[in-house]
mmCIF file of N, CA and C in Angstrom:
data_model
loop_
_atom_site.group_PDB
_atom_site.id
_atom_site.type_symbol
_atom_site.label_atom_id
_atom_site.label_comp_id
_atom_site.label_asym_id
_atom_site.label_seq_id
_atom_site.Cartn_x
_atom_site.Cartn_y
_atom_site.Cartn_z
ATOM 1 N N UNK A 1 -36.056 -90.105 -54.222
ATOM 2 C CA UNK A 1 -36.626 -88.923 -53.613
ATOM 3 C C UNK A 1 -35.941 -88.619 -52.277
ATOM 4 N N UNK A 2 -36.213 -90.102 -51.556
ATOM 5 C CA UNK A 2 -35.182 -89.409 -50.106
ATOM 6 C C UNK A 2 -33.782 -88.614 -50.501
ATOM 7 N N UNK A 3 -33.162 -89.910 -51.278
ATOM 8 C CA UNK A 3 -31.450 -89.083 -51.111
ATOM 9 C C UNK A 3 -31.591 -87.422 -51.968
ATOM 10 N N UNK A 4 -32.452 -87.142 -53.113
ATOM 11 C CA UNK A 4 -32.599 -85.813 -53.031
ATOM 12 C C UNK A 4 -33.095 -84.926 -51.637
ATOM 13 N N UNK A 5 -33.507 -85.090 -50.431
ATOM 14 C CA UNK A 5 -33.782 -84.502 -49.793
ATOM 15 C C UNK A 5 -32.642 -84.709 -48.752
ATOM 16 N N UNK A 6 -32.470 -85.502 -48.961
ATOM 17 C CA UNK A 6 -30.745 -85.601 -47.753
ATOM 18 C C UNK A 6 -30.035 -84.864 -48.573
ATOM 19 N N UNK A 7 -29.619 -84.848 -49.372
ATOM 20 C CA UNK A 7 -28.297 -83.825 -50.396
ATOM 21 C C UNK A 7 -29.041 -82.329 -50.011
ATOM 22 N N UNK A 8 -30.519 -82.051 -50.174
ATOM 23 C CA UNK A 8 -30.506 -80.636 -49.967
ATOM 24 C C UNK A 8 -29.890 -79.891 -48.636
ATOM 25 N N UNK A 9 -30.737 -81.117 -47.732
ATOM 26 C CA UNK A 9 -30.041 -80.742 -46.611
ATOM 27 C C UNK A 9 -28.531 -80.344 -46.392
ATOM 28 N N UNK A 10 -27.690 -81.233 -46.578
ATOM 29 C CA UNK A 10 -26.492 -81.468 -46.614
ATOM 30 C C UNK A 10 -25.702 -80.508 -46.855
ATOM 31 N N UNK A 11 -26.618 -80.032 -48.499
ATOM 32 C CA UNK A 11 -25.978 -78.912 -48.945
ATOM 33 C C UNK A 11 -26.414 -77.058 -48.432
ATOM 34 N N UNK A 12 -27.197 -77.632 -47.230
ATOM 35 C CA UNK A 12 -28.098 -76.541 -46.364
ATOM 36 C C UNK A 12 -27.179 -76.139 -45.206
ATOM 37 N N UNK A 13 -26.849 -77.427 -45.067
ATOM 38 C CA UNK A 13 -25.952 -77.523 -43.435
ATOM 39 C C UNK A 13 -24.208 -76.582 -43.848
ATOM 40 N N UNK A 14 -24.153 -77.231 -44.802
ATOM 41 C CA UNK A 14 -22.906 -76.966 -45.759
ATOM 42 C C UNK A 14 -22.582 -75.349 -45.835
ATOM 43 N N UNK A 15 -23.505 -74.876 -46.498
ATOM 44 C CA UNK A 15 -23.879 -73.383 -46.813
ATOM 45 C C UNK A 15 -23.669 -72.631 -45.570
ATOM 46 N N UNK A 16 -24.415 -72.894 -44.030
ATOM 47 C CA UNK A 16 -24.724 -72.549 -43.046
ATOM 48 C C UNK A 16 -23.134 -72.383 -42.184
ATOM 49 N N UNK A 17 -22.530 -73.816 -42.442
ATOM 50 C CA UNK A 17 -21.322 -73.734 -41.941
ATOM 51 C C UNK A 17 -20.167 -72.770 -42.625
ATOM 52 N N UNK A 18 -19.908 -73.121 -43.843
ATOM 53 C CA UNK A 18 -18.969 -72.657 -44.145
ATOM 54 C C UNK A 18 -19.140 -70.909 -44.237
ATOM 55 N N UNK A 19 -20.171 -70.455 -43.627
ATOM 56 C CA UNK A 19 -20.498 -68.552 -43.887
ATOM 57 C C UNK A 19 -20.210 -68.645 -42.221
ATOM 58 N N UNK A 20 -19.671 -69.260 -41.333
ATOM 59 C CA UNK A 20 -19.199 -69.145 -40.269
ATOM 60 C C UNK A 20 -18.044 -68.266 -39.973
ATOM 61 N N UNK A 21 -16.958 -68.306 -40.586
ATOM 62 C CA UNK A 21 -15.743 -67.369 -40.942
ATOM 63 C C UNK A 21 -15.963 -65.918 -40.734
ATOM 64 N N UNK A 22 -16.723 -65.878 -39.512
ATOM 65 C CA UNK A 22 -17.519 -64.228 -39.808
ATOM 66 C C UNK A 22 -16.553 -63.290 -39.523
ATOM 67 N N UNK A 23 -17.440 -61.775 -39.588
ATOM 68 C CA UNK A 23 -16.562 -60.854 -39.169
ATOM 69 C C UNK A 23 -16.017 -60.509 -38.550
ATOM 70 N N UNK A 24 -15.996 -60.589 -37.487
ATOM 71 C CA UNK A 24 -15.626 -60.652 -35.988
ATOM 72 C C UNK A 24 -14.195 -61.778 -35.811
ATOM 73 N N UNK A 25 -14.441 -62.603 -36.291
ATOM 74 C CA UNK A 25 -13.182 -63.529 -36.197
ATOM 75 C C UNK A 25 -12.240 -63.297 -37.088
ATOM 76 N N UNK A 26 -12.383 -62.112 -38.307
ATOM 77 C CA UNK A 26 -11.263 -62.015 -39.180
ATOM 78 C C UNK A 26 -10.871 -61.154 -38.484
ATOM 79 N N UNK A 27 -11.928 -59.704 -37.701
ATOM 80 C CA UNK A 27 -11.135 -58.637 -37.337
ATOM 81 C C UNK A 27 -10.488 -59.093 -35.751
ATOM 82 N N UNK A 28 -10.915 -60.197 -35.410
ATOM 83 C CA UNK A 28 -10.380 -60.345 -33.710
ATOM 84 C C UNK A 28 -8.896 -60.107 -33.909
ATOM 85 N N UNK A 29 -7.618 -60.591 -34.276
ATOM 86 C CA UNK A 29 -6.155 -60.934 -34.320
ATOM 87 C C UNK A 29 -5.680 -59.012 -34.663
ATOM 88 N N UNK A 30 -6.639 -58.076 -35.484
ATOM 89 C CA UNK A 30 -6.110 -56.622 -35.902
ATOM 90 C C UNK A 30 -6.750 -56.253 -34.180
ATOM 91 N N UNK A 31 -7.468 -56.431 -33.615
ATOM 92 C CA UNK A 31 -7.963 -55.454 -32.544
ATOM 93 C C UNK A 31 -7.112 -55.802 -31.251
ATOM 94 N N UNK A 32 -6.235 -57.045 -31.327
ATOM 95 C CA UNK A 32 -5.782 -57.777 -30.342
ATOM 96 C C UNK A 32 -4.163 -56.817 -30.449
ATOM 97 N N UNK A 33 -3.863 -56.281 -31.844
ATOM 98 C CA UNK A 33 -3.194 -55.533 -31.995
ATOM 99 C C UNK A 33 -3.434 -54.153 -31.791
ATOM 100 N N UNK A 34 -3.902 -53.580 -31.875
ATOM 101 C CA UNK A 34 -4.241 -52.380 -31.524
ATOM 102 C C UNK A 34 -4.471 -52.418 -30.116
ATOM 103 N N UNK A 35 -5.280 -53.310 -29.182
ATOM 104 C CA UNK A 35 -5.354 -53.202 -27.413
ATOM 105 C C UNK A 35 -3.472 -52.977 -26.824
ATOM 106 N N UNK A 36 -2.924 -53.645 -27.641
ATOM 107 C CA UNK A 36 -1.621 -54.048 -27.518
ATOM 108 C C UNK A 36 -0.430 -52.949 -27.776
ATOM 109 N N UNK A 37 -1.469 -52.342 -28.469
ATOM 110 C CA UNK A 37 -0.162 -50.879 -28.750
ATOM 111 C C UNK A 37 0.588 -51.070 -30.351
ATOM 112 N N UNK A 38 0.236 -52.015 -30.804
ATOM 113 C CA UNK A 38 0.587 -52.647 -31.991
ATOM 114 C C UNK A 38 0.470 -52.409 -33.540
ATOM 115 N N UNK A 39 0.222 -50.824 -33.644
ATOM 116 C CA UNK A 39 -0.442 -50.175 -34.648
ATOM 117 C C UNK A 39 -0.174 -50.477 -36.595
ATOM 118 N N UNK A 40 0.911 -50.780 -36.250
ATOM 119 C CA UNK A 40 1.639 -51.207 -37.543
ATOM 120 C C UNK A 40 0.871 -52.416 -38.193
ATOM 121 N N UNK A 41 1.271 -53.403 -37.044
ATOM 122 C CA UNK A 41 0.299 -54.818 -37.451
ATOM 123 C C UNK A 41 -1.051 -54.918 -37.718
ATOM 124 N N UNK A 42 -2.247 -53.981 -36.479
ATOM 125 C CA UNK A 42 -2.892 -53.881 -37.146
ATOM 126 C C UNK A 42 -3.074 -53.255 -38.182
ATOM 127 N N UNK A 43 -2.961 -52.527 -38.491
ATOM 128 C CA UNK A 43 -3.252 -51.537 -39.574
ATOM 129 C C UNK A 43 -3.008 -52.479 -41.006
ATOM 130 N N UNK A 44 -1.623 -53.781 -40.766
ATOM 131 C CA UNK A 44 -1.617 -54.001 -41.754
ATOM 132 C C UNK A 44 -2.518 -55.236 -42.355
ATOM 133 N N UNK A 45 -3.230 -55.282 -41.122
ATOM 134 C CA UNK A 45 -4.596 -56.645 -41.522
ATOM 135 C C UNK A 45 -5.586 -56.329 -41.693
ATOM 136 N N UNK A 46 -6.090 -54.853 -40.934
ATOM 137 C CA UNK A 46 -7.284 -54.583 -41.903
ATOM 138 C C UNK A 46 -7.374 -53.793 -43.150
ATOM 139 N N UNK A 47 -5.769 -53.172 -43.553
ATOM 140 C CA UNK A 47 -5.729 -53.065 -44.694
ATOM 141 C C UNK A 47 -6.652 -53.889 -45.438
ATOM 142 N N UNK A 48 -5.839 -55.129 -45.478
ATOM 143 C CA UNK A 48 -5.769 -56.387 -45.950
ATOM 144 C C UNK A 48 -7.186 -56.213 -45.960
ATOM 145 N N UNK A 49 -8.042 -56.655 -45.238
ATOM 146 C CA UNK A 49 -9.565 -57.250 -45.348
ATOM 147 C C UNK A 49 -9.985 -55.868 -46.359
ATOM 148 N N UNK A 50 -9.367 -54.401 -45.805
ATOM 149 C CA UNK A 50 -10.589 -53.869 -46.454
ATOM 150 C C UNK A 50 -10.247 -53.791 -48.039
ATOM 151 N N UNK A 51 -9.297 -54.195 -48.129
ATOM 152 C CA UNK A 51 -9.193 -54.051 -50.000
ATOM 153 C C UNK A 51 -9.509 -55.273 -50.424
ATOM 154 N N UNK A 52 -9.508 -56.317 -49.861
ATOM 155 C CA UNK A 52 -10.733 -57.555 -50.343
ATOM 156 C C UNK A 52 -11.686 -57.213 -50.364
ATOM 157 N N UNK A 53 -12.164 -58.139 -52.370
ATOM 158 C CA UNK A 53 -13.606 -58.133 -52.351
ATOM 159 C C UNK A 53 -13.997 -59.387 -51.460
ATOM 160 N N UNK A 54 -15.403 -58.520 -50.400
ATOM 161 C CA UNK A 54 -16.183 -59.368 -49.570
ATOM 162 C C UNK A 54 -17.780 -59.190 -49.545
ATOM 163 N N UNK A 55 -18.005 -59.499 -48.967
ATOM 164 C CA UNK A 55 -19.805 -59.070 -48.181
ATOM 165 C C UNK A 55 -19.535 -58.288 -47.319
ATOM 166 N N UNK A 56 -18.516 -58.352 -46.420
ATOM 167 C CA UNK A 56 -18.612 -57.381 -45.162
ATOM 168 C C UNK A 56 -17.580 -56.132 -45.581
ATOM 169 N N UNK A 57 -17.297 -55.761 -46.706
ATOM 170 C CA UNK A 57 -15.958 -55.065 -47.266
ATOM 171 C C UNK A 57 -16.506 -53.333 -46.652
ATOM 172 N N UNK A 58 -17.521 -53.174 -46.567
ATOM 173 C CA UNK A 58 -18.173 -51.866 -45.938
ATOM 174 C C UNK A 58 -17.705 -51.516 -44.629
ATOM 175 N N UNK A 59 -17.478 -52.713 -43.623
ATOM 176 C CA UNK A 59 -17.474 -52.942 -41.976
ATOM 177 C C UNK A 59 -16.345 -53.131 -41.852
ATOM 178 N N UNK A 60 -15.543 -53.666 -43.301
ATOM 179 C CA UNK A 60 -13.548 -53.390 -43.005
ATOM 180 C C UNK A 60 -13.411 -52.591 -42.944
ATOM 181 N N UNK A 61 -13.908 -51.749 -44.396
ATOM 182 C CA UNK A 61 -13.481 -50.382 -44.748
ATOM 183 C C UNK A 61 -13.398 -49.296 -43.035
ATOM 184 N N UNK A 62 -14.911 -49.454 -41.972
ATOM 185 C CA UNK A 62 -14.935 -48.487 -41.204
ATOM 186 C C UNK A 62 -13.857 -49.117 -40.178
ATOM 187 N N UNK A 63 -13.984 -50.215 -39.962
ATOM 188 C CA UNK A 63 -13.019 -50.619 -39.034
ATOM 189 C C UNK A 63 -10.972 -50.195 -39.174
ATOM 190 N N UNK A 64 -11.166 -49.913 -40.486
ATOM 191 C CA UNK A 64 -9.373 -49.964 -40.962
ATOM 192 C C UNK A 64 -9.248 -48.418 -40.716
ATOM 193 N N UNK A 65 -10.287 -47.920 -40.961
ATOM 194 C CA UNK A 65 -10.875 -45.803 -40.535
ATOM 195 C C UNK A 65 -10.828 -45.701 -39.015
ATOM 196 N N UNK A 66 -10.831 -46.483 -38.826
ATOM 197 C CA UNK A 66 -11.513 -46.123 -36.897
ATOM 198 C C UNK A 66 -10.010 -46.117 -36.767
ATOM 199 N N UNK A 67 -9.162 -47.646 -36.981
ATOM 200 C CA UNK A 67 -8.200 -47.937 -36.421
ATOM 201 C C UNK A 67 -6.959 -46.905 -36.772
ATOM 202 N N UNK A 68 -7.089 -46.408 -37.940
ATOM 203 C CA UNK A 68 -5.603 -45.205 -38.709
ATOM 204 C C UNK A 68 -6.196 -44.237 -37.320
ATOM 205 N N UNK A 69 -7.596 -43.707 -37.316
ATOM 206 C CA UNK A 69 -7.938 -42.676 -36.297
ATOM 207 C C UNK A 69 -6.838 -42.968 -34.919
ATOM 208 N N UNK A 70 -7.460 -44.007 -34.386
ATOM 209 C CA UNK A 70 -6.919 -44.335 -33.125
ATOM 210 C C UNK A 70 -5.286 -44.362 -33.250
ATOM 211 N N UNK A 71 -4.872 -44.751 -34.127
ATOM 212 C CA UNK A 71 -3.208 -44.757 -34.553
ATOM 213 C C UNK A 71 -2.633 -43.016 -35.036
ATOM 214 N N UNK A 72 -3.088 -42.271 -34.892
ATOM 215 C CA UNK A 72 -3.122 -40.838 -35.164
ATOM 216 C C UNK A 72 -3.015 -40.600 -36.432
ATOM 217 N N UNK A 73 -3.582 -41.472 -37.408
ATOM 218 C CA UNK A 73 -2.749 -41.053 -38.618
ATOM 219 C C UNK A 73 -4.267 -40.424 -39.488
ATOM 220 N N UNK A 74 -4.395 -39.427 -39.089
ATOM 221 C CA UNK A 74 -5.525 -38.799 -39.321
ATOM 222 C C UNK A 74 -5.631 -38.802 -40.667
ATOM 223 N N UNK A 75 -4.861 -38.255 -41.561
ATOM 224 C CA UNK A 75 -4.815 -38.177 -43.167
ATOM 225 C C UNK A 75 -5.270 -39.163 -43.849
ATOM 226 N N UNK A 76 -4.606 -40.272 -43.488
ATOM 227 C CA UNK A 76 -5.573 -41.989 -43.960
ATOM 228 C C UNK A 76 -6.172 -42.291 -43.427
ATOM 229 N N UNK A 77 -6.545 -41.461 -42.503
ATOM 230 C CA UNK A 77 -8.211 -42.111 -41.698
ATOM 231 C C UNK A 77 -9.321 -41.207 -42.560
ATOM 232 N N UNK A 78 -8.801 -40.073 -42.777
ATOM 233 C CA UNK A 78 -10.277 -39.277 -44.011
ATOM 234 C C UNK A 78 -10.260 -40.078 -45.106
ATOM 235 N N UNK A 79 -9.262 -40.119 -45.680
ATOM 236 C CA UNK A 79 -9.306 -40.764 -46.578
ATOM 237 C C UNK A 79 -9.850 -42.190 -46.648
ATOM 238 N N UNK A 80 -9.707 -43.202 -45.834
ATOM 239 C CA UNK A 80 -10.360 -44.303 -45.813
ATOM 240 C C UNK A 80 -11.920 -44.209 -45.407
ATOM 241 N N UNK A 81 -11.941 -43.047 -44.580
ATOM 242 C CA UNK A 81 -13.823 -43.039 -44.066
ATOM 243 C C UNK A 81 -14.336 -42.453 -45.835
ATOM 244 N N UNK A 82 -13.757 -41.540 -46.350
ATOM 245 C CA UNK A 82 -14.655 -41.100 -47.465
ATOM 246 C C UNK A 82 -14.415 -42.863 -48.522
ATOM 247 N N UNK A 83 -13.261 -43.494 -48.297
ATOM 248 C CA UNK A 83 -13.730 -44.131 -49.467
ATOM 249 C C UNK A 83 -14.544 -45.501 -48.883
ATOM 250 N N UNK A 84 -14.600 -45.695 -47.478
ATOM 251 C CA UNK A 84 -15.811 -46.120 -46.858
ATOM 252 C C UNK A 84 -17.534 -45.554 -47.364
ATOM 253 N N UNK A 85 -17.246 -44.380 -47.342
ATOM 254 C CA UNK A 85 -18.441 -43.314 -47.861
ATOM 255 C C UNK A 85 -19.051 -43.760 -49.203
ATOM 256 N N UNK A 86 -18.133 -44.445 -50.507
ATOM 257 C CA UNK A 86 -18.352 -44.355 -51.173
ATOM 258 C C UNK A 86 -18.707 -45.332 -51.578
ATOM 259 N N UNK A 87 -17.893 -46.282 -50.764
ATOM 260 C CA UNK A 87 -18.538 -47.859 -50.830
ATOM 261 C C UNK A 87 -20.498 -48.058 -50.344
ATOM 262 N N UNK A 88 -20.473 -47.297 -49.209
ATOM 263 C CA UNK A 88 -22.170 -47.417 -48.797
ATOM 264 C C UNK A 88 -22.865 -46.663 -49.602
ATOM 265 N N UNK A 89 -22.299 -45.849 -50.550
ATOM 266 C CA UNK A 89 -23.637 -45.259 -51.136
ATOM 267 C C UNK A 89 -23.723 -46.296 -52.576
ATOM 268 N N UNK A 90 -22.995 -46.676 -52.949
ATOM 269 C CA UNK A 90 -22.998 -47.954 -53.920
ATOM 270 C C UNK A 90 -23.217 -49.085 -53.541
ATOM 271 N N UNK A 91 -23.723 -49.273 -52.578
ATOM 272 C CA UNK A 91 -23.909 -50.648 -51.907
ATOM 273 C C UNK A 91 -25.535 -50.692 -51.050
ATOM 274 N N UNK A 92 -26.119 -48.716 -51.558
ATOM 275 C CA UNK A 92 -27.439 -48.930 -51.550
ATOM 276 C C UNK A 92 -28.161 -48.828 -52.169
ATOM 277 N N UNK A 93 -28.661 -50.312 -52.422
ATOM 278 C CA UNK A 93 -29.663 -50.787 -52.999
ATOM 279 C C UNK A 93 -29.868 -52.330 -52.425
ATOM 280 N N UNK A 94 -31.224 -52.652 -52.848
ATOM 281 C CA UNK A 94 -31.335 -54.080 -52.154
ATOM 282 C C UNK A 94 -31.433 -54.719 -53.843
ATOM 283 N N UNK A 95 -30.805 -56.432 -53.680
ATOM 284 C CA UNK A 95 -31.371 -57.139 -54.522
ATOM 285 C C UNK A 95 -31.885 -58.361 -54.233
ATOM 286 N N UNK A 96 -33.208 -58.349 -54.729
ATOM 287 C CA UNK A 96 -34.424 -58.948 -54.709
ATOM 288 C C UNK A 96 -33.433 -60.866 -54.447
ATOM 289 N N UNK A 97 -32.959 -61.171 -55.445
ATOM 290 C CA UNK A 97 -32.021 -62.615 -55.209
ATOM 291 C C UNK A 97 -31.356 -62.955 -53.972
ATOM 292 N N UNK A 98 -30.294 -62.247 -53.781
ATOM 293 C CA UNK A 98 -29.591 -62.011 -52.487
ATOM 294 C C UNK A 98 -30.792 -61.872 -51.109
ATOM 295 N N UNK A 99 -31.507 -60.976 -51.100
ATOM 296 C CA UNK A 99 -32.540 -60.738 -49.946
ATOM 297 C C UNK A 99 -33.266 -62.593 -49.942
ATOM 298 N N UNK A 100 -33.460 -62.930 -50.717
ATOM 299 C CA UNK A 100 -34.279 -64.201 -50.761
ATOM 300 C C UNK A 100 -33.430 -65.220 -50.024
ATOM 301 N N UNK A 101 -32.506 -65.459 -50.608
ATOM 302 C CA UNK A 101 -31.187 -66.219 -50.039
ATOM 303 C C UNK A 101 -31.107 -66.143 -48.742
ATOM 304 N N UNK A 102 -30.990 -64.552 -48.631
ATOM 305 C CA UNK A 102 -31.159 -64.519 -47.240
ATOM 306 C C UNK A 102 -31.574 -65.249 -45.978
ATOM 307 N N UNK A 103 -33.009 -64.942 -46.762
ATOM 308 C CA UNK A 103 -33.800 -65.373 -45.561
ATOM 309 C C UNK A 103 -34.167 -66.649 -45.549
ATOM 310 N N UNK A 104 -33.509 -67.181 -46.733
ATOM 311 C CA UNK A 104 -33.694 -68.785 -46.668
ATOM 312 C C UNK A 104 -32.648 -69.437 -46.211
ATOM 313 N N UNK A 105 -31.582 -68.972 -46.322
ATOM 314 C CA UNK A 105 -30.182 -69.837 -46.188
ATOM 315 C C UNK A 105 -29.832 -69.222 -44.490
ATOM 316 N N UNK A 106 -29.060 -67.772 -44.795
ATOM 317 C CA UNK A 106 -28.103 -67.542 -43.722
ATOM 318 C C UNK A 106 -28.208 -65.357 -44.150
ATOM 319 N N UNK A 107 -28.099 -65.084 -43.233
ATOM 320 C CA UNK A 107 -27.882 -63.597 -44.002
ATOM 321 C C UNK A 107 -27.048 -62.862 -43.933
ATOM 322 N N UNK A 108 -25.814 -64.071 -43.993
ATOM 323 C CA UNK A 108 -24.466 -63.864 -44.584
ATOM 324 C C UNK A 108 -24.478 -63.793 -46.568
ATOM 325 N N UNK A 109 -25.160 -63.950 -46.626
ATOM 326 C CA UNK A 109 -25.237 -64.572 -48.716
ATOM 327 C C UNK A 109 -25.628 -62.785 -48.775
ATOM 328 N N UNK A 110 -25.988 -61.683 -48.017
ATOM 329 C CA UNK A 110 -25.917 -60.428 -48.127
ATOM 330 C C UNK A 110 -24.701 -59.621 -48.074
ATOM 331 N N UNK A 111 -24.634 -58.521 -48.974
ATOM 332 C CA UNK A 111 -23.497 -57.713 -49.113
ATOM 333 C C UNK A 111 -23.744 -56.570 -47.715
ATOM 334 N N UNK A 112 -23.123 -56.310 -46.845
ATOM 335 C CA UNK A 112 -23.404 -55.347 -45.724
ATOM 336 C C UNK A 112 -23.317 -54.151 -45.984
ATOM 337 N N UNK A 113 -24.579 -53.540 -46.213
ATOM 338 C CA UNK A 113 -24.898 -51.631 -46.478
ATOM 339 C C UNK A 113 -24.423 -50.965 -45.540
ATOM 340 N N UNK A 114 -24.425 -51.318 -43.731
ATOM 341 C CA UNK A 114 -24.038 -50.187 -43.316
ATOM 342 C C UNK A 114 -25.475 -50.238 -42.841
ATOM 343 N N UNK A 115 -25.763 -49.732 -41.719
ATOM 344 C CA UNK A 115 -27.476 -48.648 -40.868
ATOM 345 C C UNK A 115 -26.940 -47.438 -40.961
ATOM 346 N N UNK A 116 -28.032 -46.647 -41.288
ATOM 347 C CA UNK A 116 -28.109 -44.930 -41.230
ATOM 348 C C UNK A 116 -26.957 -44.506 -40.579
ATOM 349 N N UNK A 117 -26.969 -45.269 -38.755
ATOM 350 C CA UNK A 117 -26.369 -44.354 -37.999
ATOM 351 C C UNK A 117 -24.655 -44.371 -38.095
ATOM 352 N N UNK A 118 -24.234 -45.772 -38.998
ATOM 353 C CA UNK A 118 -23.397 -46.184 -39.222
ATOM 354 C C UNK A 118 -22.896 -44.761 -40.836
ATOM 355 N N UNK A 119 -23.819 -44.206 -41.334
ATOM 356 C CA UNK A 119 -23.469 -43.123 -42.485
ATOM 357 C C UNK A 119 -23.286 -41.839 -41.087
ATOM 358 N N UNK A 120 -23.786 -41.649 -40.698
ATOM 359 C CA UNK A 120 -23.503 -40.651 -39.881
ATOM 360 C C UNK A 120 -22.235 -40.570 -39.024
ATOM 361 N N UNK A 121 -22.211 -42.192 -38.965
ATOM 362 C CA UNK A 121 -20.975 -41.679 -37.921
ATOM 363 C C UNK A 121 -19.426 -41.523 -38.726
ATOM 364 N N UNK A 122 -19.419 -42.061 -40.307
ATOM 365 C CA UNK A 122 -18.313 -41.546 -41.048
ATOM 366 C C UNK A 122 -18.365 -40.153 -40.558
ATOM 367 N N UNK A 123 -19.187 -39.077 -41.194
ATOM 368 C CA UNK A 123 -19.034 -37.729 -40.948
ATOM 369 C C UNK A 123 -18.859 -37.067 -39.680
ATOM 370 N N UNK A 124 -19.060 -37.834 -38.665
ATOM 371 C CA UNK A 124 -18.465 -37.464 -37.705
ATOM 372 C C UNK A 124 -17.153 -37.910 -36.967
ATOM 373 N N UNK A 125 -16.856 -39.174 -37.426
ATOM 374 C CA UNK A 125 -15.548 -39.561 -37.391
ATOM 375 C C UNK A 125 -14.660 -38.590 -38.066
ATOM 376 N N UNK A 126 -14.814 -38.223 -39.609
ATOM 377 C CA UNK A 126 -13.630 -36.892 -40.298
ATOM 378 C C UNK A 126 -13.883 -35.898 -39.840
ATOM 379 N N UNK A 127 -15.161 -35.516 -38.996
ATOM 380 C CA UNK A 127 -15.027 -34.497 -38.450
ATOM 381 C C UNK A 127 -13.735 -34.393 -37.027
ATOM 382 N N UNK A 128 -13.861 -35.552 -36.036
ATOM 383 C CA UNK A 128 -12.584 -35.666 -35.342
ATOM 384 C C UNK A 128 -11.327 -35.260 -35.824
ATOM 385 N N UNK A 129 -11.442 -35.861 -37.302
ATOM 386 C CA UNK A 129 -10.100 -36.539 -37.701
ATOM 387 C C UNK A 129 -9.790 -34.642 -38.358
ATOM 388 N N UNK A 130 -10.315 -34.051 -38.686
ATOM 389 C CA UNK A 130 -10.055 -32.547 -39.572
ATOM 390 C C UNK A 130 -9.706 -31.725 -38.274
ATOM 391 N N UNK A 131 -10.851 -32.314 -36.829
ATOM 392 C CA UNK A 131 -10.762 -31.210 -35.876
ATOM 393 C C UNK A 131 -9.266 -31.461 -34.934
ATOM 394 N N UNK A 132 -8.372 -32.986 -35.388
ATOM 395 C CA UNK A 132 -7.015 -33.342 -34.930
ATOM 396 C C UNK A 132 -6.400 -32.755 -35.912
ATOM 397 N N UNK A 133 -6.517 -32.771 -36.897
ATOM 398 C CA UNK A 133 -5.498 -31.667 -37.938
ATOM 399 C C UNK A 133 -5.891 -30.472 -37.832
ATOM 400 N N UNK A 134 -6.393 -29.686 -37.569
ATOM 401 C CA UNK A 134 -6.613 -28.251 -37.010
ATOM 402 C C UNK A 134 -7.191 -27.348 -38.649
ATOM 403 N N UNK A 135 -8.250 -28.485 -38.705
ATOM 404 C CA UNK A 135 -8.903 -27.648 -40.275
ATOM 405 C C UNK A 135 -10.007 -27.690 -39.972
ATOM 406 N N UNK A 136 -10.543 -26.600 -38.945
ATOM 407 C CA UNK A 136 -11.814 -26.357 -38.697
ATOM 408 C C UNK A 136 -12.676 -26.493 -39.321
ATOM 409 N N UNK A 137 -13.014 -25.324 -40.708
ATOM 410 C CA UNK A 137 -13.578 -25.588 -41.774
ATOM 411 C C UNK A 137 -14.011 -26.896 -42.188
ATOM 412 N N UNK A 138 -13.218 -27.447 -42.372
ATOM 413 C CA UNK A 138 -13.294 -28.459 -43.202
ATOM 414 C C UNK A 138 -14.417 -29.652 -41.802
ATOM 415 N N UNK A 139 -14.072 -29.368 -40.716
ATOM 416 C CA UNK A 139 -15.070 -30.136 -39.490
ATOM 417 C C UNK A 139 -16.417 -30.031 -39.362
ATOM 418 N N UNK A 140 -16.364 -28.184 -39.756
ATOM 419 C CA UNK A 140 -17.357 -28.057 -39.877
ATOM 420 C C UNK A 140 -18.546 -28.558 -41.139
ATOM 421 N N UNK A 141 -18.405 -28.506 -42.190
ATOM 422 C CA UNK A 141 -18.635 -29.037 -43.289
ATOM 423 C C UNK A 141 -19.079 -30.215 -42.855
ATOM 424 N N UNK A 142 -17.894 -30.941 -42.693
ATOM 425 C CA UNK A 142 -18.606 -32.863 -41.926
ATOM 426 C C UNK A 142 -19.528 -32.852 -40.965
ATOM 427 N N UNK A 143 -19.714 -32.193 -39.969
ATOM 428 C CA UNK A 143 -20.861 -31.545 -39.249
ATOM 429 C C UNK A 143 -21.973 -31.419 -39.750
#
């Protein structure tokens, strides 16, 4: 009975650690590029994350959008916020398994939806990005 309760643990501690690898530490080395003037490089690491399947693949997707923005490359920045767009609306729903996990383990074992204000601010990000290409219309619409 004990060593079953030491292994759960173990395999508790285990779980806890290895969902450490978070987000923030994959995107630190792309943002260190971009402070840097370095647009190429980053661009080509959060490529990278955002076309991996992940849990946080929602929070690449906006991050690899923000960063084409900031790099002027407006055309693949709409394009990456809408297919950001398309990822959060398929990615809402909750499941009952995963939510449990959650809150038992770590609430990393969750796929990341995105908050409301985080849907809003795609459409106002392509709205920038239409109102730097000089397609009003089209800003307005995202508006």
């Amino acid at each position: 009975m004990r060593f079953h309760i030491r292994f759960l643990l173990l395999l508790l501690v285990s779980l806890i650690i290895s969902s450490c690898a978070t987000y923030q530490k994959q995107v630190a080395p792309a943002r260190s590029d971009l402070n840097s003037g370095q647009c190429d490089s980053a661009l080509q690491k959060l490529e990278k994350l955002a076309l991996k399947e992940s849990d946080d693949r929602l929070a690449y997707w906006l991050e690899y959008a923000t960063a084409l923005q900031a790099c002027k490359q407006y055309d693949k920045s709409i394009k990456a916020f809408l297919e950001a767009d398309k990822l959060a609306e398929s990615l809402d729903f909750t499941s009952i398994t995963k939510s449990t996990a959650a809150t038992l383990v770590t609430e990393e074992l969750t796929h990341y939806k995105g908050d409301t204000f985080e849907k809003f601010f795609i459409n106002a990000m392509n709205a920038l990005n239409f109102i730097q290409n000089n397609d009003l219309d089209s800003a307005m619409i995202e508006v």
